[in-house]
mmCIF file of C-alpha atoms in Angstrom:
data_model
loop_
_atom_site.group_PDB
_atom_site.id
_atom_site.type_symbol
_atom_site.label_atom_id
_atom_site.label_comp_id
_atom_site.label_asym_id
_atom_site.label_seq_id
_atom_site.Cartn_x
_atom_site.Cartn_y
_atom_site.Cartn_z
ATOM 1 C CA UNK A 1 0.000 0.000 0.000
ATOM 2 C CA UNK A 2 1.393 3.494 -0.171
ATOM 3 C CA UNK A 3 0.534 6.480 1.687
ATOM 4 C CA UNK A 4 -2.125 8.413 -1.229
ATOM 5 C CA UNK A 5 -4.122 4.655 -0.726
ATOM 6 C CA UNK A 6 -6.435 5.977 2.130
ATOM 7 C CA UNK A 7 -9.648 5.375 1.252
ATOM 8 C CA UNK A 8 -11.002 2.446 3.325
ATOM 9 C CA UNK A 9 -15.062 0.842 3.960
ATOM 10 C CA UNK A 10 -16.142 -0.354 7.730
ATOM 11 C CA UNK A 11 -19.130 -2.187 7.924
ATOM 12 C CA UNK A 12 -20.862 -4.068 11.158
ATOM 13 C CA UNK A 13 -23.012 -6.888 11.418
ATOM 14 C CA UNK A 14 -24.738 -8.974 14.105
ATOM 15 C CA UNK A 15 -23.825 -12.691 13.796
ATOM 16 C CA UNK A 16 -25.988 -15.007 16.400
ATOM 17 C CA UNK A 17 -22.908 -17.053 16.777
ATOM 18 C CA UNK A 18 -20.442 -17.095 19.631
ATOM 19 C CA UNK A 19 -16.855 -15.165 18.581
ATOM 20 C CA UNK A 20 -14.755 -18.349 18.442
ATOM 21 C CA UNK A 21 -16.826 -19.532 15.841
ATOM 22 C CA UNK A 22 -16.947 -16.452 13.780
ATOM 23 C CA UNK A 23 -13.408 -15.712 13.931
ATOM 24 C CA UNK A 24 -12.739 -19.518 12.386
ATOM 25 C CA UNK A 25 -14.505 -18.763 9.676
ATOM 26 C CA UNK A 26 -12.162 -16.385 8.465
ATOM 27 C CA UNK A 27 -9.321 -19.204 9.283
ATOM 28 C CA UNK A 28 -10.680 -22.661 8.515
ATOM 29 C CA UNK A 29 -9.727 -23.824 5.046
ATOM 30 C CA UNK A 30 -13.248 -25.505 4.822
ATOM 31 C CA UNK A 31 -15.055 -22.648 6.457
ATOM 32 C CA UNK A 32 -13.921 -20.410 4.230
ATOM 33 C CA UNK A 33 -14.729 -22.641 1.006
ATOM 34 C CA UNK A 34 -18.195 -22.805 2.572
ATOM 35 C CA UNK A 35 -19.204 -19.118 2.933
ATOM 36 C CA UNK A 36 -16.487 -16.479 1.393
ATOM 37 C CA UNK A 37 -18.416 -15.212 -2.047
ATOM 38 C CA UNK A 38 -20.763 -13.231 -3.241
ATOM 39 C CA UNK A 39 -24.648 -14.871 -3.510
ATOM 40 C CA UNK A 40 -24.645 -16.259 -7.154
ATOM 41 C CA UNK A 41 -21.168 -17.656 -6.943
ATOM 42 C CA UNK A 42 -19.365 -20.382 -5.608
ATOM 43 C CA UNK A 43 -15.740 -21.318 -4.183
ATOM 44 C CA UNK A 44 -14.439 -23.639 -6.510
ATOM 45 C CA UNK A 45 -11.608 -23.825 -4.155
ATOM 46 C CA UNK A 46 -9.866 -22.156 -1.014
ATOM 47 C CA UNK A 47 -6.541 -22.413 0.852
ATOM 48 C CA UNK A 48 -5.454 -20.671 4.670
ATOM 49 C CA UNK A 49 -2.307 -20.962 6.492
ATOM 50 C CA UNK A 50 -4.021 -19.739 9.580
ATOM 51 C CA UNK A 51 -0.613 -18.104 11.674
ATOM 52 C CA UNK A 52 1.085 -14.653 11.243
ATOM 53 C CA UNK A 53 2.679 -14.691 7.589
ATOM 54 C CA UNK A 54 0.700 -17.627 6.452
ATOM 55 C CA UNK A 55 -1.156 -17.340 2.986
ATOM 56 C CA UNK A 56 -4.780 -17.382 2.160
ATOM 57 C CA UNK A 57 -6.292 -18.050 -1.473
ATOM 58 C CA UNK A 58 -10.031 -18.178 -2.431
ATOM 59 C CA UNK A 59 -11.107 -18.766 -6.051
ATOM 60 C CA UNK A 60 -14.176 -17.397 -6.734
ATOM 61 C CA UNK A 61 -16.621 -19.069 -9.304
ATOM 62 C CA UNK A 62 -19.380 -17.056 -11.290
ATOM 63 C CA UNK A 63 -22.296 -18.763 -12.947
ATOM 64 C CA UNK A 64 -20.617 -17.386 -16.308
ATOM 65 C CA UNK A 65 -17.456 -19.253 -15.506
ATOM 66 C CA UNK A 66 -16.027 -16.357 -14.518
ATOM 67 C CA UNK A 67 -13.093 -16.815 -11.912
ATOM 68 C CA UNK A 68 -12.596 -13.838 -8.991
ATOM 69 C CA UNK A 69 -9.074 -15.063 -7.100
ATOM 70 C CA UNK A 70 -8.965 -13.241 -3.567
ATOM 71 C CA UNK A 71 -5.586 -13.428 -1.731
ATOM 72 C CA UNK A 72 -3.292 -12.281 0.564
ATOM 73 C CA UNK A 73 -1.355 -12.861 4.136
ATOM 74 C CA UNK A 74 -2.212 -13.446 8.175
ATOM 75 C CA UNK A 75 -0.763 -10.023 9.336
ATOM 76 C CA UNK A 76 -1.970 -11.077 13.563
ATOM 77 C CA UNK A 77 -4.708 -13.434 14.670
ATOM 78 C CA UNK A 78 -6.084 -13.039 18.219
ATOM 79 C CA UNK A 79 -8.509 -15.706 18.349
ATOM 80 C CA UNK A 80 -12.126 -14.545 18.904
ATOM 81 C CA UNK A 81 -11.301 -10.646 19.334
ATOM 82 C CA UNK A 82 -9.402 -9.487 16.192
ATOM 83 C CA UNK A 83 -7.503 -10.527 12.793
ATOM 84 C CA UNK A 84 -6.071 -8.770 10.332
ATOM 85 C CA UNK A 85 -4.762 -9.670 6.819
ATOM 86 C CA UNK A 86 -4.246 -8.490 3.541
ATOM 87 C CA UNK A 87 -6.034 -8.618 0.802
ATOM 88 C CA UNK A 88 -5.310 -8.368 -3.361
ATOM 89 C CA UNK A 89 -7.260 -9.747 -6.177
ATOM 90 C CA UNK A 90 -5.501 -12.261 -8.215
ATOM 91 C CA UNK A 91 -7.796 -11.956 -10.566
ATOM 92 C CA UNK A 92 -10.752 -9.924 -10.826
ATOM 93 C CA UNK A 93 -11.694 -6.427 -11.296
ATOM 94 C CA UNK A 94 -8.285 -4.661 -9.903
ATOM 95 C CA UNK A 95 -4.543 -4.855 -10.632
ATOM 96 C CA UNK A 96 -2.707 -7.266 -8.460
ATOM 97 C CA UNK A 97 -0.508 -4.738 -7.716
ATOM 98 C CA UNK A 98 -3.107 -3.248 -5.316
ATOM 99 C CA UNK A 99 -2.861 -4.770 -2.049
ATOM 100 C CA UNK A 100 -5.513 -3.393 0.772
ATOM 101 C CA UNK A 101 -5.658 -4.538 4.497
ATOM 102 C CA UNK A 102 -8.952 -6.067 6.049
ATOM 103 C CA UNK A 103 -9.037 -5.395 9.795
ATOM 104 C CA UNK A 104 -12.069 -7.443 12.073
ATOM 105 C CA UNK A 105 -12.795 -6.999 15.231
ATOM 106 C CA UNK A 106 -15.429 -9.311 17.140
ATOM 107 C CA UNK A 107 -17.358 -8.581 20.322
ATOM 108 C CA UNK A 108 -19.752 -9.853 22.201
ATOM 109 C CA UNK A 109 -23.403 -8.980 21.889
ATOM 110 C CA UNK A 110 -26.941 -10.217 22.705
ATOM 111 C CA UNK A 111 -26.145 -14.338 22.942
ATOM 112 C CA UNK A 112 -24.088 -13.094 19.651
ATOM 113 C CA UNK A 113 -20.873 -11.783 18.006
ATOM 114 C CA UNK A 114 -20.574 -7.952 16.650
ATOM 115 C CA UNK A 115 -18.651 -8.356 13.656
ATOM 116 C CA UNK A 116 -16.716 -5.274 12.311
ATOM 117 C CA UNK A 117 -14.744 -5.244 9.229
ATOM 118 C CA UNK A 118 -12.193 -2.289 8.205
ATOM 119 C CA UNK A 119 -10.909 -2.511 4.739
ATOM 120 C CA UNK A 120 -9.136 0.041 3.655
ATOM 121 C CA UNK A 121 -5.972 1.172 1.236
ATOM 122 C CA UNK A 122 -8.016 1.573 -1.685
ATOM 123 C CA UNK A 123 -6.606 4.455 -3.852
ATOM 124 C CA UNK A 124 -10.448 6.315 -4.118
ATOM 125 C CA UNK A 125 -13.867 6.471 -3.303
ATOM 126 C CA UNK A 126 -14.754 4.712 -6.907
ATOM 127 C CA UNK A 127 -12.719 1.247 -5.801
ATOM 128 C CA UNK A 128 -14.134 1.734 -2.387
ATOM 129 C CA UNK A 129 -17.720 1.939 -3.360
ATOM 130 C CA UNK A 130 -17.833 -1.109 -5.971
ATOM 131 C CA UNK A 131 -16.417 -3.164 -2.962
ATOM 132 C CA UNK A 132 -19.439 -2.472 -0.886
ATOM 133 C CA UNK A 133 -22.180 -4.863 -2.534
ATOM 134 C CA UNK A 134 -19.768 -7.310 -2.627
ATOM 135 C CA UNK A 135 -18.991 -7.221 1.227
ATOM 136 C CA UNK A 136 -22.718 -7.065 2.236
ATOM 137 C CA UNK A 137 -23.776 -10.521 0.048
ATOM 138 C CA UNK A 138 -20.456 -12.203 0.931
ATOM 139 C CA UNK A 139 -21.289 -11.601 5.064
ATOM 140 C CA UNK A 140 -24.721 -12.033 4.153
ATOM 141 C CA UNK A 141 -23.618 -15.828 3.295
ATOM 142 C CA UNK A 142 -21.419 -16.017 6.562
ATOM 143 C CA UNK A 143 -24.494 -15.479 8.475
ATOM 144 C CA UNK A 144 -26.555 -18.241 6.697
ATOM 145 C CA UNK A 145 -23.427 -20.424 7.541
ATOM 146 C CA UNK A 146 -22.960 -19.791 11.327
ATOM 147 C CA UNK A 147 -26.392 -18.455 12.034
ATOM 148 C CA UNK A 148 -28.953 -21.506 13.277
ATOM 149 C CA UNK A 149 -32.054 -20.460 11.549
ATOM 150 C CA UNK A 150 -29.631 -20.341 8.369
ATOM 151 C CA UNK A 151 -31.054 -18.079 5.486
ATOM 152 C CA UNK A 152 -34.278 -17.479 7.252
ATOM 153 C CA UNK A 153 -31.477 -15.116 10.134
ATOM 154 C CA UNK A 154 -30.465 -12.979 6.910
ATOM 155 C CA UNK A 155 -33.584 -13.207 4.285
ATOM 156 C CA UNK A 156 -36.917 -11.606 5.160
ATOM 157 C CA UNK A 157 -40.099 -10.895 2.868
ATOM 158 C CA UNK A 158 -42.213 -8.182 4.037
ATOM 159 C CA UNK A 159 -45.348 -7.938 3.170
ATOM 160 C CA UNK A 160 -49.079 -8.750 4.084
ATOM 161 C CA UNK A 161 -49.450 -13.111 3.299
ATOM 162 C CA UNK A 162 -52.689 -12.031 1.529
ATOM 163 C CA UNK A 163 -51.050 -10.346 -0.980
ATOM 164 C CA UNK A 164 -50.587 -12.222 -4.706
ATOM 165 C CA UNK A 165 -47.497 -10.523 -5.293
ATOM 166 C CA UNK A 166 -45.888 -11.328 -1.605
ATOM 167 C CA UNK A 167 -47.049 -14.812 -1.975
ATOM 168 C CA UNK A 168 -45.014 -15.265 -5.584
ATOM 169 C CA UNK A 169 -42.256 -14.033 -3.926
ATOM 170 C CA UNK A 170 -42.556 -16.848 -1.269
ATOM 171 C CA UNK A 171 -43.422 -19.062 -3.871
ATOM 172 C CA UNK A 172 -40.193 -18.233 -5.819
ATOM 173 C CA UNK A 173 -38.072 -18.825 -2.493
ATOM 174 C CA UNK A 174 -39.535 -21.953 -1.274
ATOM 175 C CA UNK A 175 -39.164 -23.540 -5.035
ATOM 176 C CA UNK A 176 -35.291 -22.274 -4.511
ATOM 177 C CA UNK A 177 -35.310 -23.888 -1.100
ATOM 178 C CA UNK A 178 -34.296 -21.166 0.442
ATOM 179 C CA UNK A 179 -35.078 -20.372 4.096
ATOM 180 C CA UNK A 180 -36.770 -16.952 4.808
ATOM 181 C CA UNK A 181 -38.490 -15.147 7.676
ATOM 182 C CA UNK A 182 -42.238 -13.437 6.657
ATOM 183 C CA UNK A 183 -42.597 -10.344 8.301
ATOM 184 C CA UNK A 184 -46.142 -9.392 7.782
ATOM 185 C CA UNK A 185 -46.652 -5.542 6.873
ATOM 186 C CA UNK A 186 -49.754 -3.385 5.515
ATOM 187 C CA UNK A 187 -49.232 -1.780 2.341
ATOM 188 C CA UNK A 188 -48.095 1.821 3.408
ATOM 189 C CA UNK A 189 -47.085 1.116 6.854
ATOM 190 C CA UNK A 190 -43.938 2.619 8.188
ATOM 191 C CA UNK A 191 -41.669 -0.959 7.687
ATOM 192 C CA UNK A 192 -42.459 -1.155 4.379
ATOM 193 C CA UNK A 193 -42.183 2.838 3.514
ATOM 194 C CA UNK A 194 -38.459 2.196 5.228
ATOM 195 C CA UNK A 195 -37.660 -0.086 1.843
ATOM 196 C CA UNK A 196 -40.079 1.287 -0.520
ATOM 197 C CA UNK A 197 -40.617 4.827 -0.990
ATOM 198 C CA UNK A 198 -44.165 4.095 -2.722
ATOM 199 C CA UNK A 199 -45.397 2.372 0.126
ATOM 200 C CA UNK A 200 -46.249 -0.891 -2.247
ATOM 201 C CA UNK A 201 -45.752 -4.567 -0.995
ATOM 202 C CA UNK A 202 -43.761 -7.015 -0.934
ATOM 203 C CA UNK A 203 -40.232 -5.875 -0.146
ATOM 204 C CA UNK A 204 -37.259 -8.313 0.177
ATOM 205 C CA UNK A 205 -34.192 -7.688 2.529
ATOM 206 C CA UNK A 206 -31.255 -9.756 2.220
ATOM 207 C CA UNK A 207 -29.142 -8.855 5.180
ATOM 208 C CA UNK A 208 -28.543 -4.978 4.701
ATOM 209 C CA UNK A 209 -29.523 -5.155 1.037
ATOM 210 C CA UNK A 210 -33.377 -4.411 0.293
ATOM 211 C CA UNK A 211 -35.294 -4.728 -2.683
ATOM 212 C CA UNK A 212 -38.720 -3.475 -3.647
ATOM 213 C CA UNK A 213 -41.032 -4.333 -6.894
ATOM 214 C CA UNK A 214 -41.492 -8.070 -7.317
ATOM 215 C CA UNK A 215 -40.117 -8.438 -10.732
ATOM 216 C CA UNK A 216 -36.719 -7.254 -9.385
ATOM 217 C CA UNK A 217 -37.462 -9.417 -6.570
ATOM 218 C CA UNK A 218 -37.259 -12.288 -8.696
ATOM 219 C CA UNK A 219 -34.516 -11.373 -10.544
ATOM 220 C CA UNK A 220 -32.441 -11.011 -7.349
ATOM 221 C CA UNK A 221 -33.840 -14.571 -5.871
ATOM 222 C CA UNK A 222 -32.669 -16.043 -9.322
ATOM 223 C CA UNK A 223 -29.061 -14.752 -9.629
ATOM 224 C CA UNK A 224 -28.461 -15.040 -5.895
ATOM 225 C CA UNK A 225 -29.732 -18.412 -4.715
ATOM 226 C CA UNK A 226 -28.929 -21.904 -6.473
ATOM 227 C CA UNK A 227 -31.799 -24.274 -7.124
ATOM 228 C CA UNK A 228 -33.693 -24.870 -10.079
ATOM 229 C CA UNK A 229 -33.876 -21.610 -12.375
ATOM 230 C CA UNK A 230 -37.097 -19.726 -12.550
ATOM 231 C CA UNK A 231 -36.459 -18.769 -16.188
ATOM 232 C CA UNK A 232 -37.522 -20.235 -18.971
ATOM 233 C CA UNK A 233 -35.144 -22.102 -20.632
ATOM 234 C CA UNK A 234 -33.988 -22.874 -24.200
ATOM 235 C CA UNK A 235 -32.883 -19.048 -24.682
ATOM 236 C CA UNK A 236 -33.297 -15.701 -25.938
ATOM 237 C CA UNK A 237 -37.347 -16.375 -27.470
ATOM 238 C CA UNK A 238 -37.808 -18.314 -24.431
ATOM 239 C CA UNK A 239 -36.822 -15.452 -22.130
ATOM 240 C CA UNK A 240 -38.407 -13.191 -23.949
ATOM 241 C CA UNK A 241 -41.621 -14.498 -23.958
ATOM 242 C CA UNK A 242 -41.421 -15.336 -20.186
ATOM 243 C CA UNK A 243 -40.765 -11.847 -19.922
ATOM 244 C CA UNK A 244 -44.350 -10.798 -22.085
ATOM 245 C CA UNK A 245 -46.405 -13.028 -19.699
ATOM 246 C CA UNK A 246 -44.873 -11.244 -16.932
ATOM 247 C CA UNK A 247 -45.860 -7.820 -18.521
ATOM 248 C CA UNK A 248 -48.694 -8.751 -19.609
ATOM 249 C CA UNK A 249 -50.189 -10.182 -16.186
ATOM 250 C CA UNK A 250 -48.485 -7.091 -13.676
ATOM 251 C CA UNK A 251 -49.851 -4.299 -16.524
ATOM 252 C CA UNK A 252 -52.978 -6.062 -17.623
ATOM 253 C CA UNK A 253 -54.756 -9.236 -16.223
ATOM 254 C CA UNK A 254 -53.778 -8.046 -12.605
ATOM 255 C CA UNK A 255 -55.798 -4.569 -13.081
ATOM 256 C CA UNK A 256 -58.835 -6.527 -14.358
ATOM 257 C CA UNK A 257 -58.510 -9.817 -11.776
ATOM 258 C CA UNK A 258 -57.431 -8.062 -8.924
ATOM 259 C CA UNK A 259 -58.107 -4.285 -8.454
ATOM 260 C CA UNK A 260 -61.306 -4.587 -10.442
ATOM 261 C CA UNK A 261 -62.922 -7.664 -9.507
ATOM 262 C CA UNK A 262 -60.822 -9.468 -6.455
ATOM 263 C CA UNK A 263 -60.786 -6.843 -4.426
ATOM 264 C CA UNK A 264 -64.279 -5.233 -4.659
ATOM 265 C CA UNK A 265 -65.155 -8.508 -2.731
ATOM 266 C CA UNK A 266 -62.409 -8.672 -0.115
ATOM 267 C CA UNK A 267 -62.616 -4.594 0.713
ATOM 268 C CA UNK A 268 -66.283 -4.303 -0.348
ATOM 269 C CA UNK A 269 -66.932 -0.339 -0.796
ATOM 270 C CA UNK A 270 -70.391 -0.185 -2.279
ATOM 271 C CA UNK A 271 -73.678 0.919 -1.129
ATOM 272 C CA UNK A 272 -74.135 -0.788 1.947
ATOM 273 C CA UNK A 273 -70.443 -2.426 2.634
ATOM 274 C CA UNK A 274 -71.499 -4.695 -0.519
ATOM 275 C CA UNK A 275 -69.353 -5.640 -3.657
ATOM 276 C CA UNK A 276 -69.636 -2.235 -6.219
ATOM 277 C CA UNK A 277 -71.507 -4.209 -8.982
ATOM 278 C CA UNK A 278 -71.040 -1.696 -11.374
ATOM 279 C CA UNK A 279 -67.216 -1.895 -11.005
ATOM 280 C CA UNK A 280 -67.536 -6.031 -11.039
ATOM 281 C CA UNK A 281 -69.397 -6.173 -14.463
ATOM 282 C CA UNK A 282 -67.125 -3.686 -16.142
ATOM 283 C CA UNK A 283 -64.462 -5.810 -15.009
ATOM 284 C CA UNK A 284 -66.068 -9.430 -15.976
ATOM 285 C CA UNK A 285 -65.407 -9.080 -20.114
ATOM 286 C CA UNK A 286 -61.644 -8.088 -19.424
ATOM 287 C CA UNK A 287 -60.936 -11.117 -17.257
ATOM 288 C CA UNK A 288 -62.989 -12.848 -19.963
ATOM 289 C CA UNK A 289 -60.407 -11.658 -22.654
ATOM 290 C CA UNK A 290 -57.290 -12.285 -20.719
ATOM 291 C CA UNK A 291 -58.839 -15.818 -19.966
ATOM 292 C CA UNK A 292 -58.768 -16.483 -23.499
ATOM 293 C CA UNK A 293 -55.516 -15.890 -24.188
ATOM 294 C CA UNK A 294 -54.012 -17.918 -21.615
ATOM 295 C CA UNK A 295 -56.264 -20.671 -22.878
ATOM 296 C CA UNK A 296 -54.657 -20.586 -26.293
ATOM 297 C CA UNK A 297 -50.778 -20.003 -24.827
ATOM 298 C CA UNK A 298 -51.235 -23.150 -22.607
ATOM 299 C CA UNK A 299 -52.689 -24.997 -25.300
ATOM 300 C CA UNK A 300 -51.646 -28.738 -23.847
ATOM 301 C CA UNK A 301 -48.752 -27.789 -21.537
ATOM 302 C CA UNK A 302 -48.895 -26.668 -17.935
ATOM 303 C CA UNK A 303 -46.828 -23.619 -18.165
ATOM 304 C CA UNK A 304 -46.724 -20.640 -20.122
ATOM 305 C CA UNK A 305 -43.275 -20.820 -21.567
ATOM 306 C CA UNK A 306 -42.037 -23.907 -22.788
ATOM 307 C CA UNK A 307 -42.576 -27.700 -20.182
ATOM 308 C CA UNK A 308 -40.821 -25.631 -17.230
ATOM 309 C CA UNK A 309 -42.386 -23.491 -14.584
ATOM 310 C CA UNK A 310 -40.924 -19.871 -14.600
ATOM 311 C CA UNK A 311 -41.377 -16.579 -12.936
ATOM 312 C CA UNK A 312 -44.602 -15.773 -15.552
ATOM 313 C CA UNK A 313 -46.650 -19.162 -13.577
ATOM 314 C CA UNK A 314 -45.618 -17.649 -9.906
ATOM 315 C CA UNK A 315 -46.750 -14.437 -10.682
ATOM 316 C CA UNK A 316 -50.236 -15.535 -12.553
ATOM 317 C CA UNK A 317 -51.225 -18.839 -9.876
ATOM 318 C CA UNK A 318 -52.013 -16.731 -6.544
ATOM 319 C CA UNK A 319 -54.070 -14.029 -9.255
ATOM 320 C CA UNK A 320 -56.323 -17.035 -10.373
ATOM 321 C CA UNK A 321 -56.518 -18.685 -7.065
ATOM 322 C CA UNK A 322 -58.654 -15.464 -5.549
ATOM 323 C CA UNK A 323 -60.238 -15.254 -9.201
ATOM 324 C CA UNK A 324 -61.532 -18.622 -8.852
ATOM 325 C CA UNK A 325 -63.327 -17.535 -5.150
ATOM 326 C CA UNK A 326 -65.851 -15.699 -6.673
ATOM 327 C CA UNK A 327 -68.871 -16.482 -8.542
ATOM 328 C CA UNK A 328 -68.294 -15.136 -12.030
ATOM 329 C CA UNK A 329 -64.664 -16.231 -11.775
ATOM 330 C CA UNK A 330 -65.315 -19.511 -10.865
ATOM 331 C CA UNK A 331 -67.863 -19.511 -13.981
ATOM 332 C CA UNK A 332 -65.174 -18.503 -16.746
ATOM 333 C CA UNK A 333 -62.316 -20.373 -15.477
ATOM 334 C CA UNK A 334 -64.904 -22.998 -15.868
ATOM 335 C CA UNK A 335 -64.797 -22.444 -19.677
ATOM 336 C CA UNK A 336 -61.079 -22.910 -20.155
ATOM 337 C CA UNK A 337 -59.990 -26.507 -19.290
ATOM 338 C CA UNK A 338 -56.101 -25.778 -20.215
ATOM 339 C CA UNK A 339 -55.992 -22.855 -17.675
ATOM 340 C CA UNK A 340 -57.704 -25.374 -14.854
ATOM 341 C CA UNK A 341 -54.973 -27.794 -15.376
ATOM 342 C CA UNK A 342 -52.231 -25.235 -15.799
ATOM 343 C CA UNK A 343 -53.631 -24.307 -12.422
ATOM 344 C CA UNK A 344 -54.400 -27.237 -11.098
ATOM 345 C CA UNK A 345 -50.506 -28.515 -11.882
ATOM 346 C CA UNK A 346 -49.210 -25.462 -10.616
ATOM 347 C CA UNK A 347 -51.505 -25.647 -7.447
ATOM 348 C CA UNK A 348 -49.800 -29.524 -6.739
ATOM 349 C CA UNK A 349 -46.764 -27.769 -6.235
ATOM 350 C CA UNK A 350 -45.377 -27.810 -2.842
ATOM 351 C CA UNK A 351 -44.629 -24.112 -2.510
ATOM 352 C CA UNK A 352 -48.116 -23.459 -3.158
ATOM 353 C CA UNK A 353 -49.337 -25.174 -0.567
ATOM 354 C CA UNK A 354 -46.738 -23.629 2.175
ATOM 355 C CA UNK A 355 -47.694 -20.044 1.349
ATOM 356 C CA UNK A 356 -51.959 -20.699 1.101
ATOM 357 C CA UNK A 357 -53.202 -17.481 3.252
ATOM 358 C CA UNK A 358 -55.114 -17.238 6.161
ATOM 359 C CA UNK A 359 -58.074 -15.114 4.541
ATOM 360 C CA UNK A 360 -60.225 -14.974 8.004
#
């Protein structure tokens, strides 16, 4: 490092694991082959010499085949309060050349360890900033390694159950496998306004990293947890069209289904605390329409893209479950036989059945 390299990042977190165990995870050969990446990547291998002058080396996989080598040198090790070593990439996205120094210090803290990590010696703010995401995923995976509840201590969905779009976002996690907390949340109340400025449900933290809208959601649950992809496969057209169904249920069928017709019975506000009719009928023909195109894009398969389930069937099952509740919903899904086993197949799926609702 030389002396115009003063540019560093700190960050804390909370890991419910006692110190001894955190520090060995920055010192333990398979520890670190176990949590040190980024989400969406893998350690295709990893080496530590844990004494003073001893050697570290982590290769880093991406999906893309991409290799990210992290390495460096033991500069002291007090177990459980404090290590320090340096750091240079091998190969990535800096110059060898550029050697920084990580600093962590551990304390304890509610049945727990505070972790916090100095890194600093980067030559300006622009190097310093792009390491940030990647410091906040990569201790997001240390905490699903040495936390007990695993991902469901670092991954939370917030949002009210009842909601279609909160439920394909569970849906999406629990066909991953991964582990989550639910934190139910009102639209517009103040824990959701803290992650979404619109006030709009669901939200998804990952550790300190927060997403709001659910296709963005889904995007983030598919590049950052393994399990089976929720893409369509067979490429580009594939993708493509996965990505009209999606449009075409969030800016269409969901208007017509849901705000128009689903909702007028759950949050009646006609004469009387009863179902606006007027708004109900209007709505009917639409959900008619979109009924009939879904019938011809199933056709004999179960999904809409291809023999796969993708991101376009979680988005579109919880919509035509509450469709199907009602009276004239329940009549025209009667009158499409490929969308009732589309649904019905989709409906046989396990995550469906661990995120049903509690509508009383």
């Amino acid at each position: 490092m030389t002396q115009a390299a003063t540019f560093q990042l700190e960050m804390d977190r909370f890991i419910r694991a006692p110190r001894e165990k955190v520090f060995d995870a920055f010192t333990s050969q398979a520890a670190l082959a176990a949590w040190h990446c980024p989400r969406g990547m893998s350690v295709q291998e990893a080496s530590a010499d844990a004494r003073v002058g001893g050697k570290y080396r982590v290769v880093m996989l991406g999906r893309d085949g991409s290799r990210h080598i992290a390495a460096g040198q033991y500069q002291e090790l007090n177990r459980a309060d404090y290590l320090a070593y340096t750091w240079y990439w091998e190969a990535g996205s800096l110059p060898p050349e550029l050697e920084t120094l990580i600093e962590v210090t551990l304390t304890d803290e509610d049945s727990g360890t505070r972790l916090h990590m100095r890194h600093s010696g980067f030559p300006d703010a622009q190097t310093r900033d792009s390491h940030m995401g990647g410091w906040q995923s990569v201790f997001n995976r240390l905490n699903d390694y040495l936390d007990p509840k695993g991902s469901a201590g670092t991954v939370t969905v917030i949002g009210d159950p009842r909601s279609s779009y909160c439920r394909t976002v569970r849906m999406a996690l629990e066909e991953k496998g991964v582990a989550y907390t639910l934190q139910p949340v009102p639209p517009h109340s103040p824990e959701i306004l803290e992650h979404n400025p619109f006030g709009r449900i669901p939200a998804l933290c990952d550790g300190p990293i927060a997403f709001y809208e659910t296709r963005a959601i889904l995007g983030y649950i598919e590049e950052a947890f393994d399990g089976p992809s929720l893409l369509p496969q067979w490429g580009a057209t594939a993708h493509a069209r996965g990505e009209q169904w999606i449009s075409v249920i969030n800016c269409h069928a969901y208007d017509a289904m849901v705000r128009r017709y689903v909702l007028q019975y759950i949050f009646p506000k006609g004469k009387d605390g009863q179902p606006d009719r007027a708004v109900i009928d209007a709505a009917v023909p639409d959900i008619a329409k979109h009924l009939e195109v879904l019938e011809h894009a199933y056709g004999s398969h179960d999904y809409l893209v291809g023999s796969v389930m993708s991101m376009a069937d979680l988005i579109l099952a919880p919509i035509l479950a509450y469709v199907g509740m009602f009276p004239e919903g329940a009549e025209l899904l009667a009158k499409h036989p490929s969308v009732q086993r589309a649904q019905a197949a989709i409906r046989a799926r396990p995550s469906f059945a661990a995120t049903q609702p509690q509508l009383s």
